[in-house]
PDB file of C-alpha atoms in Angstrom:
ATOM      1  CA  MET A  26      57.140 121.171  80.940  1.00  0.00           C
ATOM      2  CA  LYS A  27      53.550 119.918  80.796  1.00  0.00           C
ATOM      3  CA  ARG A  28      52.258 123.403  81.591  1.00  0.00           C
ATOM      4  CA  ILE A  29      54.028 124.822  78.540  1.00  0.00           C
ATOM      5  CA  PHE A  30      53.351 121.923  76.164  1.00  0.00           C
ATOM      6  CA  PHE A  31      49.545 121.915  76.334  1.00  0.00           C
ATOM      7  CA  PRO A  32      49.001 125.670  75.697  1.00  0.00           C
ATOM      8  CA  ALA A  33      51.581 125.591  72.886  1.00  0.00           C
ATOM      9  CA  PHE A  34      49.904 122.549  71.325  1.00  0.00           C
ATOM     10  CA  LEU A  35      46.492 124.195  71.616  1.00  0.00           C
ATOM     11  CA  LEU A  36      47.743 127.397  69.988  1.00  0.00           C
ATOM     12  CA  VAL A  37      49.298 125.531  67.042  1.00  0.00           C
ATOM     13  CA  TRP A  38      46.153 123.441  66.592  1.00  0.00           C
ATOM     14  CA  LEU A  39      43.924 126.543  66.571  1.00  0.00           C
ATOM     15  CA  LEU A  40      46.147 128.288  64.022  1.00  0.00           C
ATOM     16  CA  LEU A  41      46.164 125.290  61.691  1.00  0.00           C
ATOM     17  CA  SER A  42      42.394 124.873  62.040  1.00  0.00           C
ATOM     18  CA  SER A  43      41.745 128.495  61.135  1.00  0.00           C
ATOM     19  CA  VAL A  44      43.964 128.214  58.033  1.00  0.00           C
ATOM     20  CA  MET A  45      42.055 125.094  56.877  1.00  0.00           C
ATOM     21  CA  VAL A  46      38.676 126.752  57.465  1.00  0.00           C
ATOM     22  CA  GLN A  47      39.761 129.819  55.513  1.00  0.00           C
ATOM     23  CA  ALA A  48      41.049 127.732  52.573  1.00  0.00           C
ATOM     24  CA  GLN A  49      37.872 125.659  52.645  1.00  0.00           C
ATOM     25  CA  GLY A  50      35.695 128.782  52.654  1.00  0.00           C
ATOM     26  CA  GLU A  51      37.586 130.270  49.718  1.00  0.00           C
ATOM     27  CA  ALA A  52      37.244 127.077  47.670  1.00  0.00           C
ATOM     28  CA  PHE A  53      33.522 126.760  48.338  1.00  0.00           C
ATOM     29  CA  GLY A  54      33.044 130.474  47.600  1.00  0.00           C
ATOM     30  CA  ALA A  55      34.487 130.019  44.120  1.00  0.00           C
ATOM     31  CA  VAL A  56      32.371 126.899  43.544  1.00  0.00           C
ATOM     32  CA  ARG A  57      29.277 128.773  44.734  1.00  0.00           C
ATOM     33  CA  GLY A  58      29.995 131.554  42.250  1.00  0.00           C
ATOM     34  CA  ALA A  59      30.460 129.093  39.379  1.00  0.00           C
ATOM     35  CA  LEU A  60      27.164 127.350  40.173  1.00  0.00           C
ATOM     36  CA  ARG A  61      25.327 130.687  40.493  1.00  0.00           C
ATOM     37  CA  ASN A  62      26.662 131.812  37.121  1.00  0.00           C
ATOM     38  CA  ALA A  63      26.043 128.422  35.454  1.00  0.00           C
ATOM     39  CA  SER A  64      29.688 128.414  34.383  1.00  0.00           C
ATOM     40  CA  SER A  65      30.822 124.857  33.717  1.00  0.00           C
ATOM     41  CA  ARG A  66      34.217 126.161  32.630  1.00  0.00           C
ATOM     42  CA  GLU A  67      34.756 128.042  35.898  1.00  0.00           C
ATOM     43  CA  LEU A  68      33.457 125.081  37.912  1.00  0.00           C
ATOM     44  CA  SER A  69      35.780 122.664  36.094  1.00  0.00           C
ATOM     45  CA  GLN A  70      38.789 124.542  37.468  1.00  0.00           C
ATOM     46  CA  TYR A  71      37.942 122.990  40.847  1.00  0.00           C
ATOM     47  CA  PHE A  72      37.395 119.416  39.617  1.00  0.00           C
ATOM     48  CA  GLY A  73      39.782 116.658  40.624  1.00  0.00           C
ATOM     49  CA  ALA A  74      41.176 114.266  38.006  1.00  0.00           C
ATOM     50  CA  THR A  75      37.938 112.282  38.310  1.00  0.00           C
ATOM     51  CA  VAL A  76      34.630 113.564  39.607  1.00  0.00           C
ATOM     52  CA  GLY A  77      31.601 111.619  40.770  1.00  0.00           C
ATOM     53  CA  ILE A  78      28.406 113.387  39.698  1.00  0.00           C
ATOM     54  CA  SER A  79      24.951 112.108  40.510  1.00  0.00           C
ATOM     55  CA  PHE A  80      21.504 113.295  39.583  1.00  0.00           C
ATOM     56  CA  ASP A  81      18.788 111.823  41.810  1.00  0.00           C
ATOM     57  CA  GLY A  82      20.987 108.919  42.857  1.00  0.00           C
ATOM     58  CA  ASP A  83      22.282 107.969  39.398  1.00  0.00           C
ATOM     59  CA  ARG A  84      26.038 108.359  39.980  1.00  0.00           C
ATOM     60  CA  GLN A  85      28.654 108.337  37.258  1.00  0.00           C
ATOM     61  CA  ASN A  86      32.389 108.976  37.474  1.00  0.00           C
ATOM     62  CA  TYR A  87      33.828 111.329  34.880  1.00  0.00           C
ATOM     63  CA  SER A  88      37.177 112.767  33.945  1.00  0.00           C
ATOM     64  CA  SER A  89      37.371 116.489  34.661  1.00  0.00           C
ATOM     65  CA  THR A  90      36.811 117.257  30.949  1.00  0.00           C
ATOM     66  CA  GLN A  91      33.772 114.985  30.725  1.00  0.00           C
ATOM     67  CA  ALA A  92      32.398 116.423  33.965  1.00  0.00           C
ATOM     68  CA  GLU A  93      32.621 119.918  32.490  1.00  0.00           C
ATOM     69  CA  PHE A  94      30.417 118.836  29.565  1.00  0.00           C
ATOM     70  CA  VAL A  95      27.961 117.063  31.912  1.00  0.00           C
ATOM     71  CA  MET A  96      27.603 120.252  33.956  1.00  0.00           C
ATOM     72  CA  LYS A  97      27.298 122.379  30.801  1.00  0.00           C
ATOM     73  CA  ASP A  98      24.397 120.174  29.692  1.00  0.00           C
ATOM     74  CA  PHE A  99      22.800 120.347  33.157  1.00  0.00           C
ATOM     75  CA  PHE A 100      23.045 124.157  33.189  1.00  0.00           C
ATOM     76  CA  ALA A 101      21.516 124.334  29.687  1.00  0.00           C
ATOM     77  CA  LYS A 102      18.537 122.249  30.821  1.00  0.00           C
ATOM     78  CA  THR A 103      18.251 123.712  34.322  1.00  0.00           C
ATOM     79  CA  ALA A 104      19.613 127.248  34.388  1.00  0.00           C
ATOM     80  CA  PRO A 105      19.974 128.469  37.971  1.00  0.00           C
ATOM     81  CA  SER A 106      17.931 131.303  39.354  1.00  0.00           C
ATOM     82  CA  THR A 107      19.771 131.048  42.690  1.00  0.00           C
ATOM     83  CA  PHE A 108      22.335 128.901  44.456  1.00  0.00           C
ATOM     84  CA  GLU A 109      23.204 129.219  48.121  1.00  0.00           C
ATOM     85  CA  ILE A 110      25.374 127.158  50.418  1.00  0.00           C
ATOM     86  CA  VAL A 111      23.234 126.231  53.407  1.00  0.00           C
ATOM     87  CA  HIS A 112      25.867 124.384  55.433  1.00  0.00           C
ATOM     88  CA  GLN A 113      29.547 123.577  55.173  1.00  0.00           C
ATOM     89  CA  GLY A 114      31.900 121.649  57.364  1.00  0.00           C
ATOM     90  CA  ALA A 115      34.357 118.795  57.462  1.00  0.00           C
ATOM     91  CA  SER A 116      34.102 115.136  58.393  1.00  0.00           C
ATOM     92  CA  GLN A 117      36.032 113.725  61.327  1.00  0.00           C
ATOM     93  CA  GLY A 118      38.706 112.741  58.826  1.00  0.00           C
ATOM     94  CA  GLY A 119      39.014 116.365  57.693  1.00  0.00           C
ATOM     95  CA  ILE A 120      37.199 115.967  54.358  1.00  0.00           C
ATOM     96  CA  PRO A 121      35.469 119.283  53.552  1.00  0.00           C
ATOM     97  CA  TYR A 122      31.887 119.268  52.307  1.00  0.00           C
ATOM     98  CA  ALA A 123      29.069 121.680  51.607  1.00  0.00           C
ATOM     99  CA  ILE A 124      25.321 121.366  51.239  1.00  0.00           C
ATOM    100  CA  GLY A 125      23.562 123.867  49.039  1.00  0.00           C
ATOM    101  CA  LYS A 126      20.206 124.710  47.492  1.00  0.00           C
ATOM    102  CA  TYR A 127      20.074 125.084  43.713  1.00  0.00           C
ATOM    103  CA  ASN A 128      16.915 126.666  42.301  1.00  0.00           C
ATOM    104  CA  GLY A 129      16.579 126.162  38.564  1.00  0.00           C
ATOM    105  CA  LYS A 130      13.911 126.673  35.957  1.00  0.00           C
ATOM    106  CA  SER A 131      12.815 123.020  36.205  1.00  0.00           C
ATOM    107  CA  GLY A 132      12.812 122.815  39.998  1.00  0.00           C
ATOM    108  CA  SER A 133      14.911 122.891  43.138  1.00  0.00           C
ATOM    109  CA  TYR A 134      17.826 120.618  43.983  1.00  0.00           C
ATOM    110  CA  ARG A 135      19.705 119.856  47.161  1.00  0.00           C
ATOM    111  CA  VAL A 136      23.391 119.768  46.279  1.00  0.00           C
ATOM    112  CA  PHE A 137      26.052 117.909  48.230  1.00  0.00           C
ATOM    113  CA  ILE A 138      29.657 118.760  47.334  1.00  0.00           C
ATOM    114  CA  LYS A 139      32.609 116.880  48.772  1.00  0.00           C
ATOM    115  CA  MET A 140      36.134 118.114  48.208  1.00  0.00           C
ATOM    116  CA  LYS A 141      39.453 116.340  48.459  1.00  0.00           C
ATOM    117  CA  ASN A 142      42.931 117.680  49.124  1.00  0.00           C
ATOM    118  CA  THR A 143      44.996 116.939  46.010  1.00  0.00           C
ATOM    119  CA  ASN A 144      48.601 118.129  45.935  1.00  0.00           C
ATOM    120  CA  GLY A 145      47.853 120.831  48.500  1.00  0.00           C
ATOM    121  CA  ALA A 146      44.736 122.171  46.737  1.00  0.00           C
ATOM    122  CA  LEU A 147      41.080 121.436  47.440  1.00  0.00           C
ATOM    123  CA  ARG A 148      39.377 119.815  44.441  1.00  0.00           C
ATOM    124  CA  ILE A 149      35.787 118.669  43.931  1.00  0.00           C
ATOM    125  CA  ASP A 150      35.564 114.907  44.384  1.00  0.00           C
ATOM    126  CA  THR A 151      31.783 114.434  44.417  1.00  0.00           C
ATOM    127  CA  MET A 152      28.696 116.451  43.463  1.00  0.00           C
ATOM    128  CA  ASP A 153      25.226 115.042  44.184  1.00  0.00           C
ATOM    129  CA  PHE A 154      22.089 116.773  42.890  1.00  0.00           C
ATOM    130  CA  THR A 155      18.846 115.575  44.449  1.00  0.00           C
ATOM    131  CA  LYS A 156      15.569 117.019  43.176  1.00  0.00           C
ATOM    132  CA  GLU A 157      13.337 118.312  45.961  1.00  0.00           C
TER     133      GLU A 157
END
């Protein structure tokens, strides 16, 4: 019984892990595209009900509608020339995150994005922009 249980458990765990990684990659791919295109409307589709956004450590919590306007203003002031995700992963608790590099007309930013599973869908919980 033990000989069958462990391989079966391992197989199920690997399958579930690969599904989570794929869903996480798809969500971050869409977010990456929205940031590259400076599309606050597209980005807002991935916001949770409330979103924490910080610029150089000054964090504010916004509703998804307010966060869309905050990002629209940021894109107007700092239009992106490039945005790339440098690293993505998940915490030990399974919370997906990504670290990216945003190059805009007024400088470069390191971007930390944390997502949260809400009703079976990954939504942006936190976005931190730190000027480099």
